C-alpha cells in the first residue's frame, strides 16, 4: 500500500513539473481562535479568566503585548500577567518588575481584555510558588524573605493564591507553612488546575478552609503551539460587572468555577447556578409515572450525565430528549464538587 501511495505522489509531482507554483490550501490551517460561550448567571456577569501567565520579563517566550492578544484570540475576558520576581533569564529584557504589566495594560483597550497586575513569588517547597494579584507595585516583592514578600503584597490588598500544589514532585501536600498562612488569611485561593494537570486532593483544601478555586494555564510558550482549542484551563468568575475591581471582589467572595477541558470544578454554590443557566429543561408527563425530558444546552460547555446507570451527554449548543421516571435522579458526572462527588438533581426538578 505504501508503494502505491508513493507512486501516486510521484505521478502527481511529475504532472506538475512545468507549473510555477502549486498551492495546497488545506495544508495551511492557521489557529482561528476559540469561541466558548458561557451564559451569565442571575445577578452576575460570567467572565473567562486566566490568572497565571508569563512573558519574556521572566521565563516566558512571548512579549506582554502578545500575551494579551493571545487572550483575546482565546475569547478571554481577563488575563493576569504574573512574571516571576526571582527569575529573569533573558539578558536583553530591561525594566523593573512592573514593566510587563505596563506593556500589557497598554493593549487592554484595543484587545478588549482586562489586564490584572500580578507577580509570582517563586520558592522551592515547602512554600512553593504563590501568585499575588491586583498589585500596585511588584517591586516591593523583590525581597529575600518570601513571607515578607507576601506581607508586602497584602499591604496592597492583594489576592494571594497558592500555585500548582502538586508540582514539582507529584505530591499535593498542605505543609505547616500553608496552614499557618491560610489561618492568617494570607492565602486566599488554590490552583486546582495548572497547565496540563489537576490536583484532586487540593479540592478538599478549598472546601475545608474556604479557599477560592482557580484554574490557569501558567503559560510560558506560544499559546497556539501549546493547547488544542478549548482544552486550556480557565477560571470562570461570576462578577458584578466587567471590571478589574469586580473580578477582585468575586475572587475574594469565592465566586468561581474551574474549567479544564470538559471538567467543571467548584462549590455547589457556584456549580448549580452555572448548570441551571446553561441548561434549559422541559419535563412533560408521559404516563405510568414516566416523563419526557428535553434538555437544551445554551452554552458551549459539555454536560455528561448518568441516569439509572445509563450515560448521556449534551454537547455545546446541542439538545437531547429521553424518557425517565419523575423520581429518578440525574448525576452530572463531569461536574466535580470540591466537597466530593458530583451534583445530582431529581428529574422532576428539571424545570
mmCIF file of C-alpha atoms in Angstrom:
data_model
loop_
_atom_site.group_PDB
_atom_site.id
_atom_site.type_symbol
_atom_site.label_atom_id
_atom_site.label_comp_id
_atom_site.label_asym_id
_atom_site.label_seq_id
_atom_site.Cartn_x
_atom_site.Cartn_y
_atom_site.Cartn_z
ATOM 1 C CA UNK A 1 0.000 0.000 0.000
ATOM 2 C CA UNK A 2 2.850 2.382 0.864
ATOM 3 C CA UNK A 3 4.417 1.675 -2.581
ATOM 4 C CA UNK A 4 1.198 2.519 -4.415
ATOM 5 C CA UNK A 5 0.759 5.710 -2.388
ATOM 6 C CA UNK A 6 4.350 6.724 -3.168
ATOM 7 C CA UNK A 7 3.795 6.082 -6.871
ATOM 8 C CA UNK A 8 0.731 8.314 -6.849
ATOM 9 C CA UNK A 9 2.694 11.111 -5.198
ATOM 10 C CA UNK A 10 5.495 10.820 -7.763
ATOM 11 C CA UNK A 11 2.994 10.832 -10.598
ATOM 12 C CA UNK A 12 1.313 13.914 -9.149
ATOM 13 C CA UNK A 13 4.613 15.746 -8.956
ATOM 14 C CA UNK A 14 5.561 14.627 -12.453
ATOM 15 C CA UNK A 15 2.387 16.177 -13.826
ATOM 16 C CA UNK A 16 3.242 19.479 -12.107
ATOM 17 C CA UNK A 17 6.885 19.949 -13.111
ATOM 18 C CA UNK A 18 6.038 22.661 -15.661
ATOM 19 C CA UNK A 19 3.953 24.725 -13.242
ATOM 20 C CA UNK A 20 5.412 27.755 -11.453
ATOM 21 C CA UNK A 21 3.545 27.352 -8.168
ATOM 22 C CA UNK A 22 1.254 24.676 -6.777
ATOM 23 C CA UNK A 23 -0.798 25.846 -3.808
ATOM 24 C CA UNK A 24 -2.176 23.315 -1.339
ATOM 25 C CA UNK A 25 -4.544 25.399 0.739
ATOM 26 C CA UNK A 26 -5.696 22.652 3.106
ATOM 27 C CA UNK A 27 -2.142 22.250 4.421
ATOM 28 C CA UNK A 28 -2.332 25.741 5.899
ATOM 29 C CA UNK A 29 -4.891 25.926 8.656
ATOM 30 C CA UNK A 30 -3.990 28.780 10.961
ATOM 31 C CA UNK A 31 -5.274 28.974 14.519
ATOM 32 C CA UNK A 32 -8.642 30.673 14.123
ATOM 33 C CA UNK A 33 -9.401 31.394 17.762
ATOM 34 C CA UNK A 34 -11.763 29.904 20.294
ATOM 35 C CA UNK A 35 -15.385 30.704 20.885
ATOM 36 C CA UNK A 36 -16.558 29.405 24.260
ATOM 37 C CA UNK A 37 -19.924 30.810 25.247
ATOM 38 C CA UNK A 38 -20.923 30.598 28.909
ATOM 39 C CA UNK A 39 -24.087 32.492 29.885
ATOM 40 C CA UNK A 40 -24.379 34.910 32.775
ATOM 41 C CA UNK A 41 -25.929 33.639 35.985
ATOM 42 C CA UNK A 42 -28.591 35.617 37.878
ATOM 43 C CA UNK A 43 -27.085 38.808 39.276
ATOM 44 C CA UNK A 44 -23.613 38.335 37.814
ATOM 45 C CA UNK A 45 -21.575 38.543 34.631
ATOM 46 C CA UNK A 46 -19.765 35.348 33.673
ATOM 47 C CA UNK A 47 -16.127 36.137 32.847
ATOM 48 C CA UNK A 48 -13.499 33.783 31.419
ATOM 49 C CA UNK A 49 -10.128 34.345 33.075
ATOM 50 C CA UNK A 50 -6.521 33.149 33.236
ATOM 51 C CA UNK A 51 -4.673 34.350 36.330
ATOM 52 C CA UNK A 52 -1.252 32.823 35.632
ATOM 53 C CA UNK A 53 0.772 33.805 32.562
ATOM 54 C CA UNK A 54 4.444 34.507 31.903
ATOM 55 C CA UNK A 55 6.225 36.736 29.414
ATOM 56 C CA UNK A 56 9.801 37.486 28.368
ATOM 57 C CA UNK A 57 10.061 39.521 31.587
ATOM 58 C CA UNK A 58 10.593 36.196 33.364
ATOM 59 C CA UNK A 59 10.952 32.797 31.675
ATOM 60 C CA UNK A 60 8.203 33.163 29.079
ATOM 61 C CA UNK A 61 8.725 33.228 25.319
ATOM 62 C CA UNK A 62 6.141 35.888 24.467
ATOM 63 C CA UNK A 63 6.045 39.652 24.859
ATOM 64 C CA UNK A 64 3.462 41.021 27.315
ATOM 65 C CA UNK A 65 1.587 42.725 24.479
ATOM 66 C CA UNK A 66 1.303 39.459 22.563
ATOM 67 C CA UNK A 67 0.111 37.630 25.666
ATOM 68 C CA UNK A 68 -2.875 39.974 25.789
ATOM 69 C CA UNK A 69 -3.627 39.462 22.086
ATOM 70 C CA UNK A 70 -3.468 35.698 22.678
ATOM 71 C CA UNK A 71 -6.034 36.102 25.441
ATOM 72 C CA UNK A 72 -8.294 37.991 23.045
ATOM 73 C CA UNK A 73 -7.985 35.213 20.478
ATOM 74 C CA UNK A 74 -8.843 32.683 23.192
ATOM 75 C CA UNK A 75 -12.003 34.640 23.962
ATOM 76 C CA UNK A 76 -10.889 35.513 27.489
ATOM 77 C CA UNK A 77 -12.258 38.476 29.398
ATOM 78 C CA UNK A 78 -9.363 38.744 31.862
ATOM 79 C CA UNK A 79 -5.681 37.823 31.954
ATOM 80 C CA UNK A 80 -3.160 38.318 34.743
ATOM 81 C CA UNK A 81 0.492 38.910 33.924
ATOM 82 C CA UNK A 82 2.378 37.068 36.671
ATOM 83 C CA UNK A 83 6.080 37.055 35.873
ATOM 84 C CA UNK A 84 8.495 35.518 38.363
ATOM 85 C CA UNK A 85 10.039 38.037 40.712
ATOM 86 C CA UNK A 86 13.188 35.967 41.272
ATOM 87 C CA UNK A 87 13.891 34.645 37.778
ATOM 88 C CA UNK A 88 14.612 36.665 34.649
ATOM 89 C CA UNK A 89 16.811 34.607 32.303
ATOM 90 C CA UNK A 90 16.627 36.835 29.190
ATOM 91 C CA UNK A 91 19.578 39.285 29.316
ATOM 92 C CA UNK A 92 18.062 41.563 26.680
ATOM 93 C CA UNK A 93 14.996 42.400 28.800
ATOM 94 C CA UNK A 94 15.191 45.787 30.512
ATOM 95 C CA UNK A 95 12.732 47.166 33.042
ATOM 96 C CA UNK A 96 11.548 46.777 36.613
ATOM 97 C CA UNK A 97 9.037 44.223 37.896
ATOM 98 C CA UNK A 98 6.105 46.390 36.802
ATOM 99 C CA UNK A 99 7.216 46.775 33.183
ATOM 100 C CA UNK A 100 5.498 43.662 31.802
ATOM 101 C CA UNK A 101 2.189 44.786 33.308
ATOM 102 C CA UNK A 102 2.591 48.324 31.959
ATOM 103 C CA UNK A 103 3.153 46.997 28.446
ATOM 104 C CA UNK A 104 0.250 44.569 28.658
ATOM 105 C CA UNK A 105 -2.063 47.203 30.115
ATOM 106 C CA UNK A 106 -1.414 49.480 27.138
ATOM 107 C CA UNK A 107 -3.014 46.847 24.883
ATOM 108 C CA UNK A 108 -6.097 46.405 27.081
ATOM 109 C CA UNK A 109 -8.471 48.807 25.258
ATOM 110 C CA UNK A 110 -7.688 47.500 21.775
ATOM 111 C CA UNK A 111 -7.757 43.827 22.728
ATOM 112 C CA UNK A 112 -10.859 44.253 24.913
ATOM 113 C CA UNK A 113 -9.235 42.086 27.590
ATOM 114 C CA UNK A 114 -8.934 43.240 31.200
ATOM 115 C CA UNK A 115 -5.338 43.031 32.449
ATOM 116 C CA UNK A 116 -4.605 42.244 36.100
ATOM 117 C CA UNK A 117 -1.301 43.283 37.649
ATOM 118 C CA UNK A 118 0.297 40.247 39.243
ATOM 119 C CA UNK A 119 3.618 38.637 40.087
ATOM 120 C CA UNK A 120 4.838 35.211 41.149
ATOM 121 C CA UNK A 121 6.785 34.668 44.363
ATOM 122 C CA UNK A 122 8.946 31.689 43.485
ATOM 123 C CA UNK A 123 10.460 29.410 46.110
ATOM 124 C CA UNK A 124 11.084 25.682 46.459
ATOM 125 C CA UNK A 125 8.833 23.501 48.577
ATOM 126 C CA UNK A 126 7.565 23.515 51.237
ATOM 127 C CA UNK A 127 6.369 27.059 50.466
ATOM 128 C CA UNK A 128 6.381 26.624 46.687
ATOM 129 C CA UNK A 129 5.067 29.277 44.297
ATOM 130 C CA UNK A 130 2.422 31.893 45.026
ATOM 131 C CA UNK A 131 0.820 34.492 42.782
ATOM 132 C CA UNK A 132 -0.064 37.898 44.133
ATOM 133 C CA UNK A 133 -2.828 39.561 42.107
ATOM 134 C CA UNK A 134 -4.138 43.136 41.892
ATOM 135 C CA UNK A 135 -0.814 44.696 42.826
ATOM 136 C CA UNK A 136 0.099 48.344 42.686
ATOM 137 C CA UNK A 137 3.865 47.810 42.829
ATOM 138 C CA UNK A 138 5.511 44.438 42.232
ATOM 139 C CA UNK A 139 8.974 45.761 43.036
ATOM 140 C CA UNK A 140 8.371 45.528 46.782
ATOM 141 C CA UNK A 141 8.059 41.751 46.419
ATOM 142 C CA UNK A 142 11.741 41.558 45.432
ATOM 143 C CA UNK A 143 13.000 40.694 48.914
ATOM 144 C CA UNK A 144 14.920 37.746 50.319
ATOM 145 C CA UNK A 145 12.264 36.511 52.746
ATOM 146 C CA UNK A 146 9.200 35.191 50.851
ATOM 147 C CA UNK A 147 6.967 35.718 53.880
ATOM 148 C CA UNK A 148 7.912 39.393 53.847
ATOM 149 C CA UNK A 149 7.138 39.463 50.118
ATOM 150 C CA UNK A 150 3.661 38.072 50.883
ATOM 151 C CA UNK A 151 3.137 40.718 53.569
ATOM 152 C CA UNK A 152 4.226 43.428 51.150
ATOM 153 C CA UNK A 153 1.662 42.173 48.660
ATOM 154 C CA UNK A 154 -1.065 42.050 51.302
ATOM 155 C CA UNK A 155 -0.333 45.666 52.248
ATOM 156 C CA UNK A 156 -1.555 46.445 48.718
ATOM 157 C CA UNK A 157 -4.760 44.469 49.373
ATOM 158 C CA UNK A 158 -3.563 41.737 47.013
ATOM 159 C CA UNK A 159 -5.265 38.405 46.428
ATOM 160 C CA UNK A 160 -2.728 35.618 47.060
ATOM 161 C CA UNK A 161 -3.099 32.178 45.516
ATOM 162 C CA UNK A 162 -1.092 29.018 46.025
ATOM 163 C CA UNK A 163 0.106 27.773 42.652
ATOM 164 C CA UNK A 164 0.265 24.134 41.429
ATOM 165 C CA UNK A 165 0.313 22.472 44.894
ATOM 166 C CA UNK A 166 1.248 19.088 43.401
ATOM 167 C CA UNK A 167 4.283 20.380 41.498
ATOM 168 C CA UNK A 168 7.156 19.503 41.085
ATOM 169 C CA UNK A 169 7.228 16.187 42.961
ATOM 170 C CA UNK A 170 3.701 14.941 42.131
ATOM 171 C CA UNK A 171 2.735 15.180 45.792
ATOM 172 C CA UNK A 172 -0.056 17.523 46.886
ATOM 173 C CA UNK A 173 0.841 18.369 50.464
ATOM 174 C CA UNK A 174 -0.501 21.139 52.657
ATOM 175 C CA UNK A 175 2.566 21.948 54.718
ATOM 176 C CA UNK A 176 2.641 23.755 58.046
ATOM 177 C CA UNK A 177 3.626 26.987 56.319
ATOM 178 C CA UNK A 178 0.484 26.841 54.175
ATOM 179 C CA UNK A 179 -1.756 26.016 57.125
ATOM 180 C CA UNK A 180 -0.336 28.991 59.017
ATOM 181 C CA UNK A 181 -0.732 31.370 56.080
ATOM 182 C CA UNK A 182 -4.292 30.189 55.478
ATOM 183 C CA UNK A 183 -5.175 30.627 59.159
ATOM 184 C CA UNK A 184 -3.772 34.165 58.968
ATOM 185 C CA UNK A 185 -5.841 34.868 55.825
ATOM 186 C CA UNK A 186 -2.663 35.341 53.804
ATOM 187 C CA UNK A 187 -3.548 32.685 51.205
ATOM 188 C CA UNK A 188 -6.946 33.197 49.616
ATOM 189 C CA UNK A 189 -7.106 30.610 46.816
ATOM 190 C CA UNK A 190 -5.540 27.469 45.368
ATOM 191 C CA UNK A 191 -4.850 26.394 41.796
ATOM 192 C CA UNK A 192 -6.815 23.174 41.407
ATOM 193 C CA UNK A 193 -5.685 23.023 37.786
ATOM 194 C CA UNK A 194 -2.371 24.202 36.368
ATOM 195 C CA UNK A 195 -1.427 23.707 32.737
ATOM 196 C CA UNK A 196 -1.902 20.043 31.907
ATOM 197 C CA UNK A 197 -2.567 18.647 35.368
ATOM 198 C CA UNK A 198 -5.007 18.910 38.239
ATOM 199 C CA UNK A 199 -4.866 18.127 41.943
ATOM 200 C CA UNK A 200 -7.925 16.282 43.369
ATOM 201 C CA UNK A 201 -6.567 16.388 46.917
ATOM 202 C CA UNK A 202 -6.490 20.195 46.697
ATOM 203 C CA UNK A 203 -10.253 20.245 46.053
ATOM 204 C CA UNK A 204 -10.635 19.409 49.726
ATOM 205 C CA UNK A 205 -8.312 22.264 50.721
ATOM 206 C CA UNK A 206 -10.729 24.716 49.129
ATOM 207 C CA UNK A 207 -13.711 23.074 50.768
ATOM 208 C CA UNK A 208 -12.138 22.660 54.198
ATOM 209 C CA UNK A 209 -10.564 26.099 54.512
ATOM 210 C CA UNK A 210 -12.964 28.206 52.446
ATOM 211 C CA UNK A 211 -10.462 28.990 49.686
ATOM 212 C CA UNK A 212 -11.199 30.189 46.159
ATOM 213 C CA UNK A 213 -10.998 27.624 43.343
ATOM 214 C CA UNK A 214 -8.672 28.595 40.496
ATOM 215 C CA UNK A 215 -7.506 27.005 37.256
ATOM 216 C CA UNK A 216 -4.910 28.585 34.987
ATOM 217 C CA UNK A 217 -2.553 27.828 32.130
ATOM 218 C CA UNK A 218 0.740 29.011 33.683
ATOM 219 C CA UNK A 219 1.557 29.618 30.029
ATOM 220 C CA UNK A 220 5.210 30.135 29.076
ATOM 221 C CA UNK A 221 5.337 29.328 25.375
ATOM 222 C CA UNK A 222 3.183 30.418 22.462
ATOM 223 C CA UNK A 223 -0.414 29.578 23.302
ATOM 224 C CA UNK A 224 -1.370 28.360 19.816
ATOM 225 C CA UNK A 225 1.514 25.865 19.900
ATOM 226 C CA UNK A 226 0.712 24.656 23.405
ATOM 227 C CA UNK A 227 -3.010 23.876 23.626
ATOM 228 C CA UNK A 228 -5.711 22.394 21.482
ATOM 229 C CA UNK A 229 -8.602 24.838 21.131
ATOM 230 C CA UNK A 230 -10.973 24.577 24.060
ATOM 231 C CA UNK A 231 -8.712 22.462 26.289
ATOM 232 C CA UNK A 232 -6.753 25.111 28.167
ATOM 233 C CA UNK A 233 -7.777 25.575 31.789
ATOM 234 C CA UNK A 234 -9.526 28.760 32.823
ATOM 235 C CA UNK A 235 -11.170 30.259 35.881
ATOM 236 C CA UNK A 236 -14.817 31.155 35.331
ATOM 237 C CA UNK A 237 -15.583 34.178 37.502
ATOM 238 C CA UNK A 238 -19.030 35.474 38.418
ATOM 239 C CA UNK A 239 -18.535 39.228 38.804
ATOM 240 C CA UNK A 240 -20.954 42.067 39.437
ATOM 241 C CA UNK A 241 -19.656 43.796 36.305
ATOM 242 C CA UNK A 242 -16.902 43.506 33.744
ATOM 243 C CA UNK A 243 -14.155 45.369 35.581
ATOM 244 C CA UNK A 244 -10.906 44.544 37.371
ATOM 245 C CA UNK A 245 -12.404 45.742 40.662
ATOM 246 C CA UNK A 246 -15.424 43.455 40.281
ATOM 247 C CA UNK A 247 -13.189 40.489 39.406
ATOM 248 C CA UNK A 248 -11.165 41.108 42.561
ATOM 249 C CA UNK A 249 -14.316 41.226 44.675
ATOM 250 C CA UNK A 250 -15.565 37.987 43.113
ATOM 251 C CA UNK A 251 -12.286 36.167 43.849
ATOM 252 C CA UNK A 252 -12.357 37.205 47.482
ATOM 253 C CA UNK A 253 -16.000 36.057 47.667
ATOM 254 C CA UNK A 254 -15.109 32.691 46.056
ATOM 255 C CA UNK A 255 -17.496 33.036 43.112
ATOM 256 C CA UNK A 256 -15.542 30.840 40.706
ATOM 257 C CA UNK A 257 -15.708 27.587 38.767
ATOM 258 C CA UNK A 258 -12.659 25.954 37.191
ATOM 259 C CA UNK A 259 -12.917 24.679 33.615
ATOM 260 C CA UNK A 260 -10.384 22.094 32.410
ATOM 261 C CA UNK A 261 -11.372 20.504 29.114
ATOM 262 C CA UNK A 262 -14.871 19.208 29.883
ATOM 263 C CA UNK A 263 -14.361 19.156 33.659
ATOM 264 C CA UNK A 264 -16.061 21.829 35.748
ATOM 265 C CA UNK A 265 -14.848 22.086 39.350
ATOM 266 C CA UNK A 266 -16.294 24.202 42.136
ATOM 267 C CA UNK A 267 -18.599 24.519 45.110
ATOM 268 C CA UNK A 268 -22.297 23.712 44.950
ATOM 269 C CA UNK A 269 -22.989 27.426 45.395
ATOM 270 C CA UNK A 270 -21.277 28.138 42.067
ATOM 271 C CA UNK A 271 -21.779 24.933 40.079
ATOM 272 C CA UNK A 272 -25.551 24.822 40.423
ATOM 273 C CA UNK A 273 -26.286 28.375 39.173
ATOM 274 C CA UNK A 274 -23.943 27.720 36.247
ATOM 275 C CA UNK A 275 -25.688 24.432 35.478
ATOM 276 C CA UNK A 276 -29.172 25.949 35.531
ATOM 277 C CA UNK A 277 -28.045 28.939 33.450
ATOM 278 C CA UNK A 278 -26.635 26.648 30.766
ATOM 279 C CA UNK A 279 -29.362 24.015 30.540
ATOM 280 C CA UNK A 280 -32.954 24.742 29.600
ATOM 281 C CA UNK A 281 -35.109 21.797 30.610
ATOM 282 C CA UNK A 282 -38.654 20.797 29.697
ATOM 283 C CA UNK A 283 -40.443 17.965 31.503
ATOM 284 C CA UNK A 284 -43.791 16.623 30.291
ATOM 285 C CA UNK A 285 -45.889 13.767 31.711
ATOM 286 C CA UNK A 286 -45.652 10.600 29.641
ATOM 287 C CA UNK A 287 -47.897 8.212 31.582
ATOM 288 C CA UNK A 288 -47.311 5.474 34.172
ATOM 289 C CA UNK A 289 -45.074 7.698 36.299
ATOM 290 C CA UNK A 290 -42.821 8.466 33.356
ATOM 291 C CA UNK A 291 -41.912 11.879 31.989
ATOM 292 C CA UNK A 292 -40.428 13.036 28.720
ATOM 293 C CA UNK A 293 -37.370 15.218 29.333
ATOM 294 C CA UNK A 294 -35.850 17.592 26.796
ATOM 295 C CA UNK A 295 -32.601 19.347 27.701
ATOM 296 C CA UNK A 296 -31.257 22.171 25.536
ATOM 297 C CA UNK A 297 -27.716 23.359 26.188
ATOM 298 C CA UNK A 298 -27.485 27.116 25.730
ATOM 299 C CA UNK A 299 -23.711 27.173 26.360
ATOM 300 C CA UNK A 300 -20.631 25.854 24.584
ATOM 301 C CA UNK A 301 -19.888 23.579 27.525
ATOM 302 C CA UNK A 302 -20.468 19.830 27.529
ATOM 303 C CA UNK A 303 -22.510 18.113 30.227
ATOM 304 C CA UNK A 304 -22.174 14.380 30.918
ATOM 305 C CA UNK A 305 -24.929 12.688 32.881
ATOM 306 C CA UNK A 306 -25.705 9.365 34.495
ATOM 307 C CA UNK A 307 -29.351 8.262 34.730
ATOM 308 C CA UNK A 308 -30.188 4.806 36.050
ATOM 309 C CA UNK A 309 -26.673 3.624 35.102
ATOM 310 C CA UNK A 310 -27.144 4.953 31.566
ATOM 311 C CA UNK A 311 -24.670 7.543 30.288
ATOM 312 C CA UNK A 312 -25.989 10.610 28.492
ATOM 313 C CA UNK A 313 -24.259 13.708 27.142
ATOM 314 C CA UNK A 314 -25.492 17.015 25.838
ATOM 315 C CA UNK A 315 -22.898 18.829 23.762
ATOM 316 C CA UNK A 316 -22.415 22.540 23.484
ATOM 317 C CA UNK A 317 -25.392 24.198 21.771
ATOM 318 C CA UNK A 318 -26.978 20.761 21.491
ATOM 319 C CA UNK A 319 -30.078 19.091 22.889
ATOM 320 C CA UNK A 320 -31.227 15.627 23.948
ATOM 321 C CA UNK A 321 -34.566 14.021 24.785
ATOM 322 C CA UNK A 322 -35.225 10.930 26.886
ATOM 323 C CA UNK A 323 -37.868 9.216 28.986
ATOM 324 C CA UNK A 324 -37.388 8.718 32.712
ATOM 325 C CA UNK A 325 -39.236 8.183 35.955
ATOM 326 C CA UNK A 326 -40.018 11.515 37.600
ATOM 327 C CA UNK A 327 -38.347 10.459 40.868
ATOM 328 C CA UNK A 328 -35.131 9.290 39.233
ATOM 329 C CA UNK A 329 -32.014 11.340 39.814
ATOM 330 C CA UNK A 330 -29.543 12.602 37.231
ATOM 331 C CA UNK A 331 -25.902 12.798 38.209
ATOM 332 C CA UNK A 332 -23.751 15.307 36.314
ATOM 333 C CA UNK A 333 -20.525 13.355 36.113
ATOM 334 C CA UNK A 334 -18.194 15.970 34.636
ATOM 335 C CA UNK A 335 -19.100 18.470 37.355
ATOM 336 C CA UNK A 336 -16.819 17.923 40.343
ATOM 337 C CA UNK A 337 -17.840 19.269 43.733
ATOM 338 C CA UNK A 338 -14.946 20.373 45.949
ATOM 339 C CA UNK A 339 -16.761 18.687 48.831
ATOM 340 C CA UNK A 340 -16.687 15.421 46.876
ATOM 341 C CA UNK A 341 -18.836 13.666 44.322
ATOM 342 C CA UNK A 342 -20.997 15.124 41.591
ATOM 343 C CA UNK A 343 -24.165 17.241 41.693
ATOM 344 C CA UNK A 344 -27.417 15.363 41.290
ATOM 345 C CA UNK A 345 -30.944 16.551 40.546
ATOM 346 C CA UNK A 346 -34.288 14.781 40.618
ATOM 347 C CA UNK A 347 -35.787 14.529 37.129
ATOM 348 C CA UNK A 348 -38.993 16.222 38.283
ATOM 349 C CA UNK A 349 -36.966 19.295 39.359
ATOM 350 C CA UNK A 350 -35.600 19.911 35.851
ATOM 351 C CA UNK A 351 -37.938 22.821 35.091
#
